């Protein structure tokens, strides 16, 4: 746990089986979390929050945590998440919400989480996770039998999101599709761009757009 810290690095560490978060950084500037593993923790795997600025989160593995694998909260801004794996967590693989803006996610793999691969929380416009970009990520098989999941679920008054060249995959397991929806855009979300994403497998609906804003650019799904 790092609190009011600057230019700190956590590298090649394992955080496991803790009755809270595995790795947590709050009120920090320029944090680096690299090549770490966070698993079996009761709450969150890797948690940047409370004004974390310009974080670099690379090549980490967050799995089998009670809640979310990679969690952003309270003004995580201008961060880069690259090459991470987040799987088999109780809720979401990546969770974004309160003023978490202007971050980029590249070449991450998010799979087998209990609810959603990537989840934008239900926030008012002033507090939403706006202006985030996802490129070249793989998101697959999130959800559970009896509680179907989403590759990407966008709630709240969230806007200006870009999803480019991601692979969204759903495989049938024991006759059940646990992740039937690729991208879900909620009623209050707007200005969502989907471009050159590949939708693969047994998805029932590649894109569900319930937005009332009318400014989304959702290219026809590509798939095979």
Coordinates of N, CA and C in Angstrom, one line a residue:
X1 N 0.9 -1.2 0.0 CA 0.0 0.0 0.0 C 0.9 1.2 0.0
X2 N 0.7 2.1 -1.0 CA 1.5 3.3 -1.1 C 0.5 4.5 -1.0
X3 N 0.9 5.5 -0.2 CA 0.0 6.6 0.2 C 0.8 7.9 0.1
X4 N 0.3 8.9 -0.7 CA 1.0 10.1 -0.8 C 2.5 9.9 -1.2
X5 N 2.7 9.2 -2.3 CA 4.0 8.8 -2.7 C 4.3 9.4 -4.2
X6 N 5.5 9.5 -4.5 CA 5.9 10.0 -5.8 C 7.0 9.1 -6.4
X7 N 6.8 8.9 -7.7 CA 7.9 8.2 -8.5 C 8.3 6.9 -7.8
X8 N 7.3 6.1 -7.5 CA 7.6 4.8 -6.8 C 7.3 3.6 -7.8
X9 N 8.1 2.5 -7.6 CA 8.0 1.4 -8.5 C 7.8 0.1 -7.7
X10 N 6.8 -0.7 -8.2 CA 6.6 -2.0 -7.6 C 6.9 -3.0 -8.8
X11 N 7.9 -3.8 -8.7 CA 8.3 -4.6 -9.8 C 8.6 -6.0 -9.3
X12 N 8.2 -7.0 -10.0 CA 8.5 -8.4 -9.8 C 8.0 -8.9 -8.4
X13 N 6.9 -8.4 -8.0 CA 6.3 -8.7 -6.6 C 5.1 -9.6 -6.8
X14 N 4.8 -10.4 -5.7 CA 3.6 -11.2 -5.6 C 2.8 -10.7 -4.4
X15 N 1.6 -10.4 -4.6 CA 0.7 -10.0 -3.5 C -0.5 -11.0 -3.5
X16 N -0.6 -11.8 -2.5 CA -1.5 -12.9 -2.6 C -2.2 -13.2 -1.2
X17 N -3.5 -13.6 -1.3 CA -4.2 -14.1 -0.2 C -4.4 -13.1 1.0
X18 N -4.5 -11.9 0.6 CA -4.7 -10.8 1.6 C -6.2 -10.5 1.8
X19 N -6.6 -10.2 3.0 CA -8.1 -9.9 3.2 C -8.5 -8.5 2.8
X20 N -7.9 -8.0 1.8 CA -8.2 -6.7 1.2 C -7.7 -6.7 -0.2
X21 N -7.1 -5.5 -0.6 CA -6.5 -5.4 -2.0 C -5.1 -6.0 -2.0
X22 N -4.7 -6.5 -3.2 CA -3.3 -7.0 -3.3 C -2.3 -5.9 -3.4
X23 N -2.4 -5.0 -4.3 CA -1.6 -3.8 -4.5 C -2.4 -2.6 -4.6
X24 N -2.2 -1.6 -3.8 CA -3.0 -0.4 -3.8 C -2.1 0.8 -3.7
X25 N -2.4 1.9 -4.5 CA -1.7 3.1 -4.5 C -2.7 4.3 -4.5
X26 N -2.6 5.2 -3.5 CA -3.5 6.2 -3.4 C -2.8 7.6 -3.2
X27 N -3.3 8.6 -3.9 CA -2.6 9.9 -3.8 C -1.1 9.8 -4.3
X28 N -0.9 9.2 -5.4 CA 0.4 9.0 -5.9 C 0.6 9.7 -7.3
X29 N 1.9 10.0 -7.6 CA 2.3 10.5 -8.9 C 3.3 9.6 -9.5
X30 N 3.1 9.3 -10.8 CA 4.1 8.5 -11.6 C 4.4 7.2 -11.0
X31 N 3.3 6.4 -10.6 CA 3.6 5.1 -10.1 C 3.9 4.1 -11.2
X32 N 4.7 3.1 -10.9 CA 5.0 2.0 -11.9 C 4.6 0.7 -11.2
X33 N 3.8 -0.1 -11.8 CA 3.5 -1.5 -11.3 C 3.9 -2.4 -12.5
X34 N 4.9 -3.2 -12.4 CA 5.4 -3.9 -13.5 C 5.7 -5.3 -13.1
X35 N 5.3 -6.3 -14.0 CA 5.6 -7.7 -13.8 C 5.3 -8.2 -12.4
X36 N 4.1 -7.8 -11.9 CA 3.7 -8.3 -10.6 C 2.5 -9.3 -10.8
X37 N 2.2 -10.0 -9.7 CA 1.1 -11.0 -9.7 C 0.3 -10.7 -8.4
X38 N -1.0 -10.5 -8.6 CA -1.9 -10.3 -7.5 C -3.0 -11.3 -7.6
X39 N -3.1 -12.2 -6.6 CA -4.1 -13.3 -6.7 C -4.6 -13.7 -5.4
X40 N -5.8 -14.2 -5.3 CA -6.4 -14.8 -4.1 C -6.7 -13.7 -3.0
X41 N -6.7 -12.5 -3.4 CA -7.0 -11.4 -2.4 C -8.5 -11.3 -2.3
X42 N -9.0 -10.9 -1.1 CA -10.4 -10.8 -0.9 C -11.1 -9.8 -1.7
X43 N -10.4 -8.7 -2.0 CA -11.1 -7.6 -2.7 C -10.5 -7.4 -4.1
X44 N -9.6 -6.4 -4.3 CA -9.1 -6.1 -5.6 C -7.7 -6.6 -5.8
X45 N -7.4 -6.8 -7.1 CA -6.0 -7.3 -7.4 C -5.0 -6.1 -7.4
X46 N -5.1 -5.2 -8.4 CA -4.2 -4.1 -8.5 C -5.1 -2.8 -8.6
X47 N -5.0 -1.9 -7.6 CA -5.9 -0.8 -7.4 C -5.1 0.5 -7.4
X48 N -5.2 1.2 -8.5 CA -4.7 2.6 -8.6 C -5.9 3.5 -8.3
X49 N -5.7 4.5 -7.4 CA -6.9 5.3 -7.1 C -6.5 6.6 -6.4
X50 N -7.5 7.4 -6.1 CA -7.4 8.7 -5.4 C -6.3 9.6 -6.0
X51 N -6.5 10.0 -7.2 CA -5.6 11.0 -7.8 C -4.3 10.4 -8.3
X52 N -4.3 9.1 -8.6 CA -3.1 8.5 -9.2 C -2.9 9.1 -10.6
X53 N -1.7 9.7 -10.8 CA -1.4 10.4 -12.0 C -0.3 9.8 -12.8
X54 N -0.5 9.6 -14.1 CA 0.5 9.1 -15.0 C 1.1 7.8 -14.6
X55 N 0.2 6.9 -14.2 CA 0.6 5.5 -13.9 C 1.1 4.7 -15.1
X56 N 2.0 3.8 -14.8 CA 2.4 2.8 -15.8 C 2.2 1.4 -15.2
X57 N 1.2 0.7 -15.8 CA 0.9 -0.6 -15.3 C 1.1 -1.6 -16.4
X58 N 2.1 -2.4 -16.3 CA 2.6 -3.2 -17.5 C 2.9 -4.7 -17.0
X59 N 2.5 -5.6 -17.9 CA 2.9 -7.0 -17.8 C 2.6 -7.6 -16.4
X60 N 1.4 -7.3 -15.8 CA 1.0 -7.8 -14.6 C 0.0 -8.9 -14.8
X61 N -0.2 -9.7 -13.7 CA -1.2 -10.8 -13.7 C -2.1 -10.6 -12.5
X62 N -3.4 -10.4 -12.7 CA -4.3 -10.2 -11.6 C -5.4 -11.3 -11.8
X63 N -5.5 -12.2 -10.9 CA -6.5 -13.3 -11.1 C -7.0 -13.9 -9.8
X64 N -8.1 -14.4 -9.9 CA -8.7 -15.1 -8.7 C -8.9 -14.2 -7.5
X65 N -9.1 -13.0 -7.7 CA -9.4 -12.1 -6.6 C -10.9 -12.0 -6.4
X66 N -11.4 -11.6 -5.2 CA -12.8 -11.6 -4.8 C -13.6 -10.7 -5.6
X67 N -13.1 -9.5 -6.0 CA -13.8 -8.5 -6.7 C -13.2 -8.3 -8.1
X68 N -12.5 -7.2 -8.3 CA -12.0 -6.9 -9.7 C -10.5 -7.1 -9.8
X69 N -10.1 -7.4 -11.0 CA -8.6 -7.6 -11.2 C -7.9 -6.3 -11.2
X70 N -8.2 -5.4 -12.2 CA -7.5 -4.1 -12.3 C -8.6 -3.1 -12.0
X71 N -8.5 -2.3 -11.0 CA -9.5 -1.4 -10.6 C -8.9 0.0 -10.6
X72 N -9.7 0.9 -11.2 CA -9.3 2.3 -11.3 C -10.4 3.1 -10.5
X73 N -10.0 4.0 -9.6 CA -11.0 4.8 -8.9 C -10.5 6.2 -8.5
X74 N -11.4 7.1 -8.5 CA -11.1 8.5 -8.0 C -9.9 9.1 -8.7
X75 N -10.1 9.5 -9.9 CA -9.1 10.3 -10.6 C -7.8 9.6 -11.0
X76 N -7.9 8.4 -11.5 CA -6.8 7.8 -12.2 C -6.7 8.3 -13.6
X77 N -5.7 9.1 -13.8 CA -5.7 9.9 -15.1 C -4.3 9.8 -15.8
X78 N -4.4 9.7 -17.1 CA -3.2 9.7 -18.0 C -2.3 8.5 -17.7
X79 N -2.9 7.4 -17.4 CA -2.2 6.2 -17.1 C -2.1 5.3 -18.4
X80 N -1.1 4.4 -18.4 CA -1.0 3.4 -19.5 C -1.0 2.0 -18.9
X81 N -1.9 1.2 -19.4 CA -2.1 -0.2 -19.0 C -1.7 -1.0 -20.2
X82 N -0.7 -1.8 -20.1 CA -0.2 -2.5 -21.3 C 0.3 -3.9 -21.0
X83 N -0.2 -4.9 -21.7 CA 0.3 -6.2 -21.6 C -0.1 -6.9 -20.3
X84 N -1.1 -6.5 -19.7 CA -1.6 -7.1 -18.4 C -2.6 -8.2 -18.7
X85 N -2.7 -9.2 -17.8 CA -3.7 -10.2 -17.9 C -4.5 -10.2 -16.6
X86 N -5.8 -10.2 -16.8 CA -6.8 -10.1 -15.7 C -7.8 -11.2 -15.9
X87 N -7.8 -12.3 -15.1 CA -8.7 -13.4 -15.3 C -9.3 -14.0 -14.0
X88 N -10.4 -14.6 -14.2 CA -11.1 -15.4 -13.1 C -11.3 -14.6 -11.8
X89 N -11.5 -13.3 -11.9 CA -11.8 -12.5 -10.8 C -13.4 -12.5 -10.5
X90 N -13.8 -12.2 -9.3 CA -15.1 -12.4 -8.9 C -16.1 -11.5 -9.7
X91 N -15.7 -10.3 -10.0 CA -16.6 -9.3 -10.7 C -16.0 -9.0 -12.1
X92 N -15.2 -7.9 -12.2 CA -14.8 -7.4 -13.5 C -13.3 -7.5 -13.7
X93 N -12.9 -7.7 -14.9 CA -11.5 -7.7 -15.2 C -10.8 -6.4 -15.1
X94 N -11.5 -5.4 -15.7 CA -11.0 -4.0 -15.6 C -12.2 -3.1 -15.2
X95 N -12.2 -2.4 -14.1 CA -13.3 -1.5 -13.7 C -12.8 -0.1 -13.7
X96 N -13.7 0.8 -14.3 CA -13.3 2.2 -14.5 C -14.5 3.1 -14.0
X97 N -14.2 4.2 -13.3 CA -15.3 5.0 -12.9 C -15.0 6.4 -12.5
X98 N -14.9 6.7 -11.2 CA -15.0 8.0 -10.7 C -13.9 8.9 -11.2
X99 N -14.1 9.7 -12.2 CA -13.2 10.7 -12.8 C -11.9 10.0 -13.3
X100 N -12.0 8.7 -13.7 CA -10.9 8.0 -14.3 C -10.8 8.3 -15.8
X101 N -10.0 9.3 -16.2 CA -10.1 9.8 -17.5 C -8.7 9.8 -18.2
X102 N -8.8 9.8 -19.6 CA -7.6 10.0 -20.4 C -6.5 8.9 -20.2
X103 N -7.0 7.7 -20.0 CA -6.1 6.5 -19.9 C -6.1 5.7 -21.2
X104 N -5.0 4.9 -21.4 CA -5.0 4.1 -22.6 C -4.6 2.7 -22.1
X105 N -5.3 1.7 -22.8 CA -5.2 0.3 -22.5 C -4.8 -0.4 -23.8
X106 N -3.7 -1.1 -23.8 CA -3.1 -1.6 -25.0 C -2.7 -3.1 -24.7
X107 N -3.1 -4.0 -25.6 CA -2.6 -5.4 -25.6 C -2.8 -6.1 -24.2
X108 N -3.9 -5.8 -23.6 CA -4.2 -6.5 -22.3 C -5.1 -7.7 -22.7
X109 N -5.1 -8.8 -21.9 CA -6.0 -9.9 -22.0 C -6.9 -10.0 -20.8
X110 N -8.2 -10.0 -21.0 CA -9.2 -10.0 -20.0 C -10.1 -11.2 -20.2
X111 N -10.2 -12.2 -19.3 CA -11.0 -13.3 -19.6 C -11.5 -14.0 -18.3
X112 N -12.6 -14.6 -18.5 CA -13.2 -15.5 -17.4 C -13.6 -14.8 -16.2
X113 N -13.8 -13.5 -16.2 CA -14.2 -12.8 -15.0 C -15.7 -13.0 -14.8
X114 N -16.2 -12.7 -13.5 CA -17.5 -13.1 -13.2 C -18.6 -12.3 -13.8
X115 N -18.4 -11.0 -14.2 CA -19.4 -10.2 -14.6 C -19.1 -9.6 -16.0
X116 N -18.1 -8.8 -16.1 CA -17.7 -8.1 -17.3 C -16.2 -8.1 -17.5
X117 N -15.8 -8.1 -18.8 CA -14.3 -8.0 -19.0 C -13.9 -6.5 -18.6
X118 N -14.6 -5.6 -19.2 CA -14.3 -4.1 -19.0 C -15.6 -3.5 -18.6
X119 N -15.6 -2.8 -17.4 CA -16.9 -2.3 -16.9 C -16.7 -0.8 -16.6
X120 N -17.5 0.0 -17.2 CA -17.6 1.4 -16.8 C -18.7 1.6 -15.9
X121 N -18.4 2.1 -14.7 CA -19.4 2.2 -13.6 C -20.4 3.3 -13.9
X122 N -21.5 3.2 -13.2 CA -22.7 4.1 -13.3 C -22.4 5.4 -12.6
X123 N -21.8 6.4 -13.3 CA -21.4 7.7 -12.7 C -22.1 8.8 -13.5
X124 N -22.4 9.9 -12.7 CA -22.9 11.1 -13.3 C -21.8 11.7 -14.3
X125 N -22.3 12.5 -15.2 CA -21.3 13.0 -16.3 C -20.1 13.7 -15.7
X126 N -20.2 14.4 -14.6 CA -19.0 15.1 -14.0 C -18.0 14.1 -13.5
X127 N -18.5 12.9 -13.1 CA -17.6 12.0 -12.5 C -17.3 10.7 -13.3
X128 N -17.7 10.7 -14.6 CA -17.6 9.5 -15.4 C -16.2 9.3 -15.9
X129 N -16.0 8.0 -16.3 CA -14.7 7.6 -16.8 C -14.6 8.0 -18.3
X130 N -14.4 9.2 -18.6 CA -14.4 9.7 -20.0 C -13.0 9.6 -20.6
X131 N -13.0 9.7 -22.0 CA -11.8 9.8 -22.8 C -10.8 8.7 -22.5
X132 N -11.3 7.5 -22.5 CA -10.4 6.4 -22.4 C -10.3 5.6 -23.7
X133 N -9.1 5.0 -24.0 CA -8.9 4.3 -25.3 C -8.5 2.9 -25.0
X134 N -9.1 2.0 -25.8 CA -8.7 0.6 -25.7 C -8.3 0.1 -27.1
X135 N -7.1 -0.4 -27.2 CA -6.6 -0.8 -28.5 C -5.8 -2.1 -28.4
X136 N -6.2 -3.1 -29.3 CA -5.4 -4.3 -29.5 C -5.5 -5.2 -28.2
X137 N -6.6 -5.1 -27.5 CA -6.9 -6.0 -26.3 C -7.7 -7.2 -26.7
X138 N -7.6 -8.3 -25.9 CA -8.4 -9.5 -26.1 C -9.3 -9.6 -24.9
X139 N -10.6 -9.7 -25.2 CA -11.6 -9.8 -24.1 C -12.5 -11.0 -24.4
X140 N -12.5 -12.0 -23.5 CA -13.3 -13.2 -23.8 C -13.8 -13.9 -22.6
X141 N -15.0 -14.5 -22.8 CA -15.6 -15.4 -21.9 C -15.8 -14.9 -20.5
X142 N -16.3 -13.7 -20.4 CA -16.6 -13.1 -19.1 C -18.1 -13.3 -18.8
X143 N -18.4 -13.7 -17.5 CA -19.7 -14.0 -17.1 C -19.8 -15.4 -16.5
X144 N -21.0 -15.7 -16.1 CA -21.1 -17.1 -15.4 C -22.4 -17.7 -15.9
X145 N -22.5 -19.0 -15.9 CA -23.8 -19.6 -16.2 C -24.9 -19.1 -15.2
X146 N -26.0 -18.7 -15.8 CA -27.0 -18.1 -15.0 C -26.9 -16.7 -14.7
X147 N -25.8 -16.1 -15.0 CA -25.5 -14.6 -14.9 C -24.7 -14.2 -16.1
X148 N -25.3 -14.1 -17.3 CA -24.6 -13.8 -18.5 C -23.8 -12.5 -18.4
X149 N -22.6 -12.5 -19.0 CA -21.7 -11.4 -18.8 C -21.5 -10.6 -20.1
X150 N -20.7 -9.6 -20.1 CA -20.4 -8.7 -21.2 C -18.9 -8.6 -21.4
X151 N -18.4 -8.6 -22.6 CA -17.0 -8.2 -22.9 C -16.8 -6.8 -22.4
X152 N -17.6 -5.9 -22.8 CA -17.5 -4.5 -22.4 C -18.9 -4.0 -22.1
X153 N -19.0 -3.4 -20.9 CA -20.3 -2.8 -20.4 C -20.1 -1.4 -20.0
X154 N -20.8 -0.5 -20.7 CA -20.6 1.0 -20.5 C -21.9 1.5 -19.8
X155 N -21.8 1.9 -18.6 CA -22.9 2.5 -17.9 C -22.6 3.9 -17.6
X156 N -23.6 4.6 -17.0 CA -23.4 6.0 -16.6 C -23.4 7.0 -17.7
X157 N -23.1 8.2 -17.4 CA -23.0 9.3 -18.4 C -21.6 9.4 -18.9
X158 N -21.1 8.2 -19.4 CA -19.8 8.1 -19.8 C -19.7 8.5 -21.3
X159 N -18.6 9.2 -21.7 CA -18.5 9.6 -23.1 C -17.1 9.6 -23.6
X160 N -16.9 9.7 -24.9 CA -15.6 9.8 -25.5 C -14.7 8.6 -25.2
X161 N -15.2 7.5 -25.6 CA -14.5 6.2 -25.4 C -14.1 5.7 -26.8
X162 N -13.0 5.1 -27.0 CA -12.5 4.6 -28.2 C -12.1 3.1 -28.0
X163 N -12.7 2.2 -28.9 CA -12.4 0.8 -28.9 C -11.9 0.5 -30.3
X164 N -10.6 0.2 -30.4 CA -10.1 0.0 -31.8 C -9.2 -1.3 -31.8
X165 N -9.6 -2.1 -32.8 CA -8.8 -3.3 -33.1 C -8.6 -4.2 -32.0
X166 N -9.7 -4.4 -31.2 CA -9.7 -5.3 -30.1 C -10.4 -6.6 -30.6
X167 N -10.0 -7.8 -30.0 CA -10.6 -9.0 -30.3 C -11.6 -9.4 -29.1
X168 N -12.8 -9.6 -29.5 CA -13.9 -9.9 -28.5 C -14.4 -11.3 -28.8
X169 N -14.1 -12.3 -27.9 CA -14.4 -13.7 -28.2 C -15.3 -14.3 -27.2
X170 N -16.2 -15.1 -27.7 CA -17.1 -15.9 -26.8 C -17.1 -17.3 -27.2
X171 N -16.7 -18.2 -26.3 CA -16.7 -19.7 -26.6 C -17.9 -20.3 -25.8
X172 N -18.4 -21.3 -26.4 CA -19.5 -22.1 -25.8 C -18.9 -23.1 -24.9
X173 N -19.3 -23.1 -23.6 CA -18.8 -24.1 -22.6 C -19.9 -24.9 -22.0
X174 N -19.8 -26.2 -22.2 CA -20.8 -27.1 -21.8 C -22.2 -26.7 -22.3
X175 N -22.2 -26.2 -23.5 CA -23.5 -25.8 -24.1 C -24.0 -24.4 -23.8
X176 N -23.2 -23.7 -23.0 CA -23.6 -22.4 -22.5 C -22.7 -21.3 -23.0
X177 N -23.3 -20.2 -23.4 CA -22.5 -19.0 -23.8 C -22.6 -18.0 -22.6
X178 N -21.4 -17.9 -21.9 CA -21.5 -17.0 -20.6 C -21.3 -15.6 -21.0
X179 N -20.8 -15.2 -22.1 CA -20.6 -13.8 -22.5 C -21.3 -13.6 -23.9
X180 N -22.6 -13.4 -23.8 CA -23.4 -13.3 -25.0 C -23.3 -12.0 -25.7
X181 N -22.9 -10.9 -25.0 CA -22.8 -9.6 -25.6 C -21.4 -9.1 -25.7
X182 N -21.0 -8.5 -26.8 CA -19.7 -8.0 -27.0 C -19.6 -6.6 -26.3
X183 N -20.2 -5.6 -26.9 CA -20.2 -4.2 -26.4 C -21.6 -3.8 -26.1
X184 N -21.8 -3.4 -24.8 CA -23.1 -2.8 -24.4 C -22.9 -1.4 -24.1
X185 N -23.7 -0.5 -24.8 CA -23.7 0.9 -24.5 C -25.0 1.3 -23.8
X186 N -24.9 1.8 -22.6 CA -26.1 2.1 -21.8 C -26.8 3.3 -22.2
X187 N -28.0 3.6 -21.7 CA -28.8 4.7 -22.2 C -28.2 6.1 -22.0
X188 N -27.3 6.3 -21.0 CA -26.8 7.6 -20.8 C -25.4 7.8 -21.4
X189 N -24.8 6.8 -21.9 CA -23.5 6.9 -22.5 C -23.6 7.5 -23.9
X190 N -22.5 8.1 -24.4 CA -22.5 8.7 -25.7 C -21.1 8.9 -26.2
X191 N -21.0 9.2 -27.5 CA -19.7 9.4 -28.1 C -18.8 8.2 -27.9
X192 N -19.3 7.1 -28.2 CA -18.5 5.8 -28.1 C -18.1 5.4 -29.6
X193 N -16.8 5.2 -29.8 CA -16.3 4.8 -31.1 C -15.9 3.3 -31.0
X194 N -16.4 2.5 -31.9 CA -16.0 1.1 -32.1 C -15.5 1.0 -33.6
X195 N -14.2 0.7 -33.7 CA -13.6 0.6 -35.1 C -12.7 -0.5 -35.2
X196 N -12.9 -1.4 -36.2 CA -12.0 -2.5 -36.6 C -11.9 -3.5 -35.4
X197 N -12.9 -3.6 -34.6 CA -12.9 -4.7 -33.6 C -13.4 -6.0 -34.2
X198 N -12.8 -7.1 -33.8 CA -13.1 -8.4 -34.3 C -13.9 -9.1 -33.3
X199 N -15.1 -9.6 -33.7 CA -16.0 -10.3 -32.9 C -16.0 -11.7 -33.3
X200 N -15.7 -12.6 -32.4 CA -15.4 -14.0 -32.7 C -16.2 -15.0 -31.8
X201 N -16.7 -16.1 -32.4 CA -17.3 -17.1 -31.6 C -18.8 -17.0 -31.5
X202 N -19.3 -17.4 -30.3 CA -20.7 -17.6 -30.1 C -21.4 -16.4 -29.5
X203 N -21.0 -15.2 -29.8 CA -21.7 -14.0 -29.3 C -23.1 -14.0 -29.9
X204 N -24.1 -13.7 -29.0 CA -25.5 -13.6 -29.5 C -25.7 -12.2 -30.1
X205 N -25.1 -11.2 -29.5 CA -25.2 -9.8 -30.0 C -23.8 -9.2 -29.9
X206 N -23.2 -8.8 -31.0 CA -21.9 -8.2 -31.0 C -21.9 -6.8 -30.3
X207 N -22.9 -6.0 -30.7 CA -23.1 -4.6 -30.1 C -24.5 -4.4 -29.8
X208 N -24.7 -3.9 -28.5 CA -26.1 -3.5 -28.1 C -26.0 -2.0 -27.8
X209 N -26.7 -1.2 -28.5 CA -26.6 0.3 -28.3 C -27.9 0.8 -27.8
X210 N -28.0 1.0 -26.5 CA -29.2 1.6 -26.0 C -29.1 3.1 -25.7
X211 N -28.0 3.7 -26.2 CA -27.7 5.1 -25.9 C -28.8 6.0 -26.5
X212 N -29.1 7.0 -25.8 CA -30.1 8.0 -26.2 C -29.4 9.3 -26.7
X213 N -28.1 9.2 -26.8 CA -27.4 10.4 -27.2 C -27.3 10.6 -28.7
X214 N -27.2 9.6 -29.4 CA -27.2 9.7 -30.9 C -25.8 10.0 -31.5
X215 N -24.7 10.0 -30.7 CA -23.4 10.4 -31.3 C -22.4 9.2 -31.4
X216 N -22.9 8.0 -31.1 CA -21.9 6.9 -31.2 C -21.5 6.6 -32.6
X217 N -20.3 6.1 -32.8 CA -19.8 5.6 -34.1 C -19.5 4.1 -34.0
X218 N -20.4 3.3 -34.2 CA -20.3 1.9 -34.0 C -20.2 1.2 -35.4
X219 N -19.0 0.9 -35.8 CA -18.8 0.3 -37.1 C -19.4 -1.1 -37.1
X220 N -19.9 -1.6 -38.3 CA -20.5 -2.9 -38.4 C -19.5 -3.9 -37.8
X221 N -19.9 -4.9 -37.0 CA -19.0 -5.8 -36.4 C -18.3 -6.7 -37.5
X222 N -17.0 -6.8 -37.3 CA -16.2 -7.8 -38.1 C -16.1 -9.0 -37.3
X223 N -16.1 -10.2 -38.0 CA -16.0 -11.4 -37.2 C -15.7 -12.6 -38.2
X224 N -15.6 -13.7 -37.6 CA -15.4 -14.9 -38.4 C -15.9 -16.1 -37.7

